[in-house]
Amino acid sequence: MKRLLLIAGLVFAATLSLQAQKFALVDMDYIFKNIPAYERANEQLNQVSKKWQAEVEAIQVEAQTLYKNYQNEVVFLSQEQKKARQDAIMEKEKEAADLKKKYFGPQGELYKKRTALMGPIQEEVYNAIKEVADLRGYQAVWDRASDQGLIYGSPKIDISNEVLSKLGYSY
């Protein structure tokens, strides 16, 4: 009986503490779209990405051309020439794959450039959100834009415009 009362008391206390917590929402997409530096950085990343993708595709086209030429001439080639052509094709394909990994791999140039350009802006936004949350007494702030299980959030608790104001941007 004492155990049952103790468990009931703990459940009641936990319920009361959950009800006392304050939550807020932000829309990170909205915030970033209203920060010109973020939009400029995003555009710069898109341009660099397109340039690098064109480089990779050019090498892939070279490899395809070598392969088509090889197929057309294979009947007339000696074993040594066939081997040399096959090696050249494989080398060109490897060059394209290596370049793609260098630019677009998990720790590639695009990742490094994105971190360098976006990191400071994201840190600034995070600090502004933290300041607003501390000022207004929020225990948790959720991102309305992400698909992390938030089904509904009242616009009354959305602090996105307040965060933009804290960052010095009008809304």
PDB file of C-alpha atoms in Angstrom:
ATOM      1  CA  MET A   1       0.000   0.000   0.000  1.00  0.00           C
ATOM      2  CA  LYS A   2       2.871   2.374   0.850  1.00  0.00           C
ATOM      3  CA  ARG A   3       4.489   1.592  -2.489  1.00  0.00           C
ATOM      4  CA  LEU A   4       1.285   2.386  -4.337  1.00  0.00           C
ATOM      5  CA  LEU A   5       0.951   5.736  -2.557  1.00  0.00           C
ATOM      6  CA  LEU A   6       4.624   6.530  -3.238  1.00  0.00           C
ATOM      7  CA  ILE A   7       4.261   5.724  -6.942  1.00  0.00           C
ATOM      8  CA  ALA A   8       1.045   7.739  -7.184  1.00  0.00           C
ATOM      9  CA  GLY A   9       2.772  10.667  -5.483  1.00  0.00           C
ATOM     10  CA  LEU A  10       5.720  10.518  -7.880  1.00  0.00           C
ATOM     11  CA  VAL A  11       3.429  10.367 -10.930  1.00  0.00           C
ATOM     12  CA  PHE A  12       1.443  13.347  -9.601  1.00  0.00           C
ATOM     13  CA  ALA A  13       4.633  15.349  -8.960  1.00  0.00           C
ATOM     14  CA  ALA A  14       5.970  14.545 -12.422  1.00  0.00           C
ATOM     15  CA  THR A  15       2.681  15.613 -13.998  1.00  0.00           C
ATOM     16  CA  LEU A  16       2.720  18.929 -12.130  1.00  0.00           C
ATOM     17  CA  SER A  17       6.324  19.638 -13.155  1.00  0.00           C
ATOM     18  CA  LEU A  18       5.515  18.954 -16.814  1.00  0.00           C
ATOM     19  CA  GLN A  19       2.569  21.308 -16.732  1.00  0.00           C
ATOM     20  CA  ALA A  20       4.713  24.114 -15.339  1.00  0.00           C
ATOM     21  CA  GLN A  21       7.219  24.003 -18.195  1.00  0.00           C
ATOM     22  CA  LYS A  22       7.008  26.642 -20.914  1.00  0.00           C
ATOM     23  CA  PHE A  23       7.644  25.805 -24.541  1.00  0.00           C
ATOM     24  CA  ALA A  24       8.161  27.913 -27.657  1.00  0.00           C
ATOM     25  CA  LEU A  25       8.423  27.347 -31.379  1.00  0.00           C
ATOM     26  CA  VAL A  26      10.644  28.869 -34.028  1.00  0.00           C
ATOM     27  CA  ASP A  27      10.541  28.458 -37.777  1.00  0.00           C
ATOM     28  CA  MET A  28      14.183  28.144 -38.782  1.00  0.00           C
ATOM     29  CA  ASP A  29      13.347  28.268 -42.510  1.00  0.00           C
ATOM     30  CA  TYR A  30      11.511  31.558 -41.994  1.00  0.00           C
ATOM     31  CA  ILE A  31      14.343  32.990 -39.902  1.00  0.00           C
ATOM     32  CA  PHE A  32      17.067  32.028 -42.379  1.00  0.00           C
ATOM     33  CA  LYS A  33      15.051  33.331 -45.351  1.00  0.00           C
ATOM     34  CA  ASN A  34      14.911  36.713 -43.612  1.00  0.00           C
ATOM     35  CA  ILE A  35      18.667  36.915 -43.076  1.00  0.00           C
ATOM     36  CA  PRO A  36      20.288  38.315 -46.238  1.00  0.00           C
ATOM     37  CA  ALA A  37      23.751  36.960 -45.351  1.00  0.00           C
ATOM     38  CA  TYR A  38      22.327  33.426 -45.172  1.00  0.00           C
ATOM     39  CA  GLU A  39      20.665  33.788 -48.562  1.00  0.00           C
ATOM     40  CA  ARG A  40      23.901  35.134 -50.088  1.00  0.00           C
ATOM     41  CA  ALA A  41      25.892  32.256 -48.594  1.00  0.00           C
ATOM     42  CA  ASN A  42      23.337  29.771 -49.914  1.00  0.00           C
ATOM     43  CA  GLU A  43      23.572  31.261 -53.406  1.00  0.00           C
ATOM     44  CA  GLN A  44      27.375  31.151 -53.255  1.00  0.00           C
ATOM     45  CA  LEU A  45      27.235  27.473 -52.270  1.00  0.00           C
ATOM     46  CA  ASN A  46      24.851  26.727 -55.145  1.00  0.00           C
ATOM     47  CA  GLN A  47      27.179  28.400 -57.661  1.00  0.00           C
ATOM     48  CA  VAL A  48      30.250  26.542 -56.381  1.00  0.00           C
ATOM     49  CA  SER A  49      28.317  23.271 -56.349  1.00  0.00           C
ATOM     50  CA  LYS A  50      27.215  23.742 -59.973  1.00  0.00           C
ATOM     51  CA  LYS A  51      30.779  24.572 -61.029  1.00  0.00           C
ATOM     52  CA  TRP A  52      32.186  21.481 -59.320  1.00  0.00           C
ATOM     53  CA  GLN A  53      29.393  19.286 -60.675  1.00  0.00           C
ATOM     54  CA  ALA A  54      30.228  20.500 -64.199  1.00  0.00           C
ATOM     55  CA  GLU A  55      33.886  19.521 -63.669  1.00  0.00           C
ATOM     56  CA  VAL A  56      32.911  16.030 -62.551  1.00  0.00           C
ATOM     57  CA  GLU A  57      30.467  15.623 -65.444  1.00  0.00           C
ATOM     58  CA  ALA A  58      33.102  16.748 -67.968  1.00  0.00           C
ATOM     59  CA  ILE A  59      35.445  13.983 -66.828  1.00  0.00           C
ATOM     60  CA  GLN A  60      32.577  11.461 -66.891  1.00  0.00           C
ATOM     61  CA  VAL A  61      31.819  12.489 -70.480  1.00  0.00           C
ATOM     62  CA  GLU A  62      35.480  11.975 -71.373  1.00  0.00           C
ATOM     63  CA  ALA A  63      35.308   8.469 -69.881  1.00  0.00           C
ATOM     64  CA  GLN A  64      32.128   7.705 -71.852  1.00  0.00           C
ATOM     65  CA  THR A  65      33.738   8.983 -75.056  1.00  0.00           C
ATOM     66  CA  LEU A  66      36.788   6.806 -74.473  1.00  0.00           C
ATOM     67  CA  TYR A  67      34.513   3.812 -73.898  1.00  0.00           C
ATOM     68  CA  LYS A  68      32.456   4.441 -77.071  1.00  0.00           C
ATOM     69  CA  ASN A  69      35.620   4.825 -79.114  1.00  0.00           C
ATOM     70  CA  TYR A  70      36.961   1.622 -77.608  1.00  0.00           C
ATOM     71  CA  GLN A  71      33.769  -0.258 -78.506  1.00  0.00           C
ATOM     72  CA  ASN A  72      33.929   0.992 -82.087  1.00  0.00           C
ATOM     73  CA  GLU A  73      37.583   0.047 -82.521  1.00  0.00           C
ATOM     74  CA  VAL A  74      37.889  -3.069 -80.356  1.00  0.00           C
ATOM     75  CA  VAL A  75      37.877  -5.412 -83.348  1.00  0.00           C
ATOM     76  CA  PHE A  76      40.942  -3.725 -84.833  1.00  0.00           C
ATOM     77  CA  LEU A  77      43.015  -3.520 -81.625  1.00  0.00           C
ATOM     78  CA  SER A  78      45.713  -5.864 -80.392  1.00  0.00           C
ATOM     79  CA  GLN A  79      45.600  -7.303 -76.877  1.00  0.00           C
ATOM     80  CA  GLU A  80      48.094  -4.698 -75.648  1.00  0.00           C
ATOM     81  CA  GLN A  81      46.074  -1.863 -77.202  1.00  0.00           C
ATOM     82  CA  LYS A  82      42.849  -3.233 -75.701  1.00  0.00           C
ATOM     83  CA  LYS A  83      44.459  -3.391 -72.276  1.00  0.00           C
ATOM     84  CA  ALA A  84      45.836   0.136 -72.626  1.00  0.00           C
ATOM     85  CA  ARG A  85      42.443   1.510 -73.661  1.00  0.00           C
ATOM     86  CA  GLN A  86      40.643  -0.327 -70.852  1.00  0.00           C
ATOM     87  CA  ASP A  87      43.151   1.027 -68.347  1.00  0.00           C
ATOM     88  CA  ALA A  88      42.673   4.559 -69.695  1.00  0.00           C
ATOM     89  CA  ILE A  89      38.889   4.246 -69.389  1.00  0.00           C
ATOM     90  CA  MET A  90      39.131   2.897 -65.844  1.00  0.00           C
ATOM     91  CA  GLU A  91      41.600   5.649 -64.897  1.00  0.00           C
ATOM     92  CA  LYS A  92      39.258   8.342 -66.237  1.00  0.00           C
ATOM     93  CA  GLU A  93      36.296   6.835 -64.336  1.00  0.00           C
ATOM     94  CA  LYS A  94      38.395   6.693 -61.175  1.00  0.00           C
ATOM     95  CA  GLU A  95      39.435  10.309 -61.688  1.00  0.00           C
ATOM     96  CA  ALA A  96      35.761  11.342 -61.915  1.00  0.00           C
ATOM     97  CA  ALA A  97      34.851   9.328 -58.810  1.00  0.00           C
ATOM     98  CA  ASP A  98      37.783  10.742 -56.832  1.00  0.00           C
ATOM     99  CA  LEU A  99      36.919  14.298 -57.840  1.00  0.00           C
ATOM    100  CA  LYS A 100      33.271  13.736 -56.901  1.00  0.00           C
ATOM    101  CA  LYS A 101      34.328  12.415 -53.497  1.00  0.00           C
ATOM    102  CA  LYS A 102      36.741  15.331 -53.016  1.00  0.00           C
ATOM    103  CA  TYR A 103      34.038  17.907 -53.727  1.00  0.00           C
ATOM    104  CA  PHE A 104      30.843  16.245 -52.499  1.00  0.00           C
ATOM    105  CA  GLY A 105      31.970  13.555 -50.039  1.00  0.00           C
ATOM    106  CA  PRO A 106      31.079  13.570 -46.336  1.00  0.00           C
ATOM    107  CA  GLN A 107      34.131  15.685 -45.472  1.00  0.00           C
ATOM    108  CA  GLY A 108      34.498  17.184 -48.935  1.00  0.00           C
ATOM    109  CA  GLU A 109      35.058  20.719 -50.107  1.00  0.00           C
ATOM    110  CA  LEU A 110      31.330  21.532 -50.260  1.00  0.00           C
ATOM    111  CA  TYR A 111      30.868  20.420 -46.643  1.00  0.00           C
ATOM    112  CA  LYS A 112      33.849  22.536 -45.545  1.00  0.00           C
ATOM    113  CA  LYS A 113      32.637  25.565 -47.477  1.00  0.00           C
ATOM    114  CA  ARG A 114      29.093  25.177 -46.099  1.00  0.00           C
ATOM    115  CA  THR A 115      30.461  24.949 -42.561  1.00  0.00           C
ATOM    116  CA  ALA A 116      32.627  28.028 -43.064  1.00  0.00           C
ATOM    117  CA  LEU A 117      29.833  30.119 -44.595  1.00  0.00           C
ATOM    118  CA  MET A 118      26.777  28.922 -42.681  1.00  0.00           C
ATOM    119  CA  GLY A 119      28.301  28.034 -39.310  1.00  0.00           C
ATOM    120  CA  PRO A 120      28.716  31.581 -37.975  1.00  0.00           C
ATOM    121  CA  ILE A 121      25.193  32.555 -39.079  1.00  0.00           C
ATOM    122  CA  GLN A 122      23.673  29.438 -37.518  1.00  0.00           C
ATOM    123  CA  GLU A 123      25.607  30.087 -34.301  1.00  0.00           C
ATOM    124  CA  GLU A 124      24.316  33.661 -34.190  1.00  0.00           C
ATOM    125  CA  VAL A 125      20.731  32.467 -34.650  1.00  0.00           C
ATOM    126  CA  TYR A 126      21.177  29.785 -31.989  1.00  0.00           C
ATOM    127  CA  ASN A 127      22.503  32.375 -29.515  1.00  0.00           C
ATOM    128  CA  ALA A 128      19.575  34.710 -30.256  1.00  0.00           C
ATOM    129  CA  ILE A 129      17.095  31.871 -29.704  1.00  0.00           C
ATOM    130  CA  LYS A 130      18.830  30.998 -26.441  1.00  0.00           C
ATOM    131  CA  GLU A 131      18.688  34.637 -25.276  1.00  0.00           C
ATOM    132  CA  VAL A 132      14.976  34.931 -26.054  1.00  0.00           C
ATOM    133  CA  ALA A 133      14.265  31.591 -24.392  1.00  0.00           C
ATOM    134  CA  ASP A 134      16.204  32.573 -21.264  1.00  0.00           C
ATOM    135  CA  LEU A 135      14.545  35.990 -21.164  1.00  0.00           C
ATOM    136  CA  ARG A 136      11.019  34.566 -21.438  1.00  0.00           C
ATOM    137  CA  GLY A 137      11.640  31.471 -19.315  1.00  0.00           C
ATOM    138  CA  TYR A 138      11.217  28.745 -21.932  1.00  0.00           C
ATOM    139  CA  GLN A 139      12.560  25.328 -21.051  1.00  0.00           C
ATOM    140  CA  ALA A 140      12.391  24.069 -24.637  1.00  0.00           C
ATOM    141  CA  VAL A 141      12.249  25.623 -28.100  1.00  0.00           C
ATOM    142  CA  TRP A 142      11.232  23.446 -31.030  1.00  0.00           C
ATOM    143  CA  ASP A 143      11.787  24.054 -34.709  1.00  0.00           C
ATOM    144  CA  ARG A 144       8.432  24.254 -36.453  1.00  0.00           C
ATOM    145  CA  ALA A 145      10.095  23.746 -39.870  1.00  0.00           C
ATOM    146  CA  SER A 146      11.653  20.381 -39.080  1.00  0.00           C
ATOM    147  CA  ASP A 147       9.742  17.130 -39.282  1.00  0.00           C
ATOM    148  CA  GLN A 148      10.709  15.937 -35.829  1.00  0.00           C
ATOM    149  CA  GLY A 149       7.274  14.856 -34.643  1.00  0.00           C
ATOM    150  CA  LEU A 150       5.649  18.227 -33.972  1.00  0.00           C
ATOM    151  CA  ILE A 151       2.083  17.896 -35.167  1.00  0.00           C
ATOM    152  CA  TYR A 152       0.663  21.247 -34.115  1.00  0.00           C
ATOM    153  CA  GLY A 153       2.069  24.365 -32.552  1.00  0.00           C
ATOM    154  CA  SER A 154       0.078  27.436 -31.654  1.00  0.00           C
ATOM    155  CA  PRO A 155       1.224  30.623 -33.385  1.00  0.00           C
ATOM    156  CA  LYS A 156       0.969  32.284 -29.966  1.00  0.00           C
ATOM    157  CA  ILE A 157       4.161  30.528 -28.840  1.00  0.00           C
ATOM    158  CA  ASP A 158       6.119  31.083 -32.089  1.00  0.00           C
ATOM    159  CA  ILE A 159       9.067  33.350 -31.284  1.00  0.00           C
ATOM    160  CA  SER A 160      10.563  33.491 -34.808  1.00  0.00           C
ATOM    161  CA  ASN A 161       9.892  37.222 -35.254  1.00  0.00           C
ATOM    162  CA  GLU A 162      11.299  37.976 -31.825  1.00  0.00           C
ATOM    163  CA  VAL A 163      14.482  36.090 -32.729  1.00  0.00           C
ATOM    164  CA  LEU A 164      14.770  38.072 -35.978  1.00  0.00           C
ATOM    165  CA  SER A 165      14.354  41.301 -34.003  1.00  0.00           C
ATOM    166  CA  LYS A 166      17.075  40.162 -31.590  1.00  0.00           C
ATOM    167  CA  LEU A 167      19.343  39.601 -34.613  1.00  0.00           C
ATOM    168  CA  GLY A 168      18.562  43.107 -35.898  1.00  0.00           C
ATOM    169  CA  TYR A 169      16.280  42.148 -38.799  1.00  0.00           C
ATOM    170  CA  SER A 170      12.779  43.487 -39.216  1.00  0.00           C
ATOM    171  CA  TYR A 171       9.923  41.139 -39.997  1.00  0.00           C
TER     172      TYR A 171
END
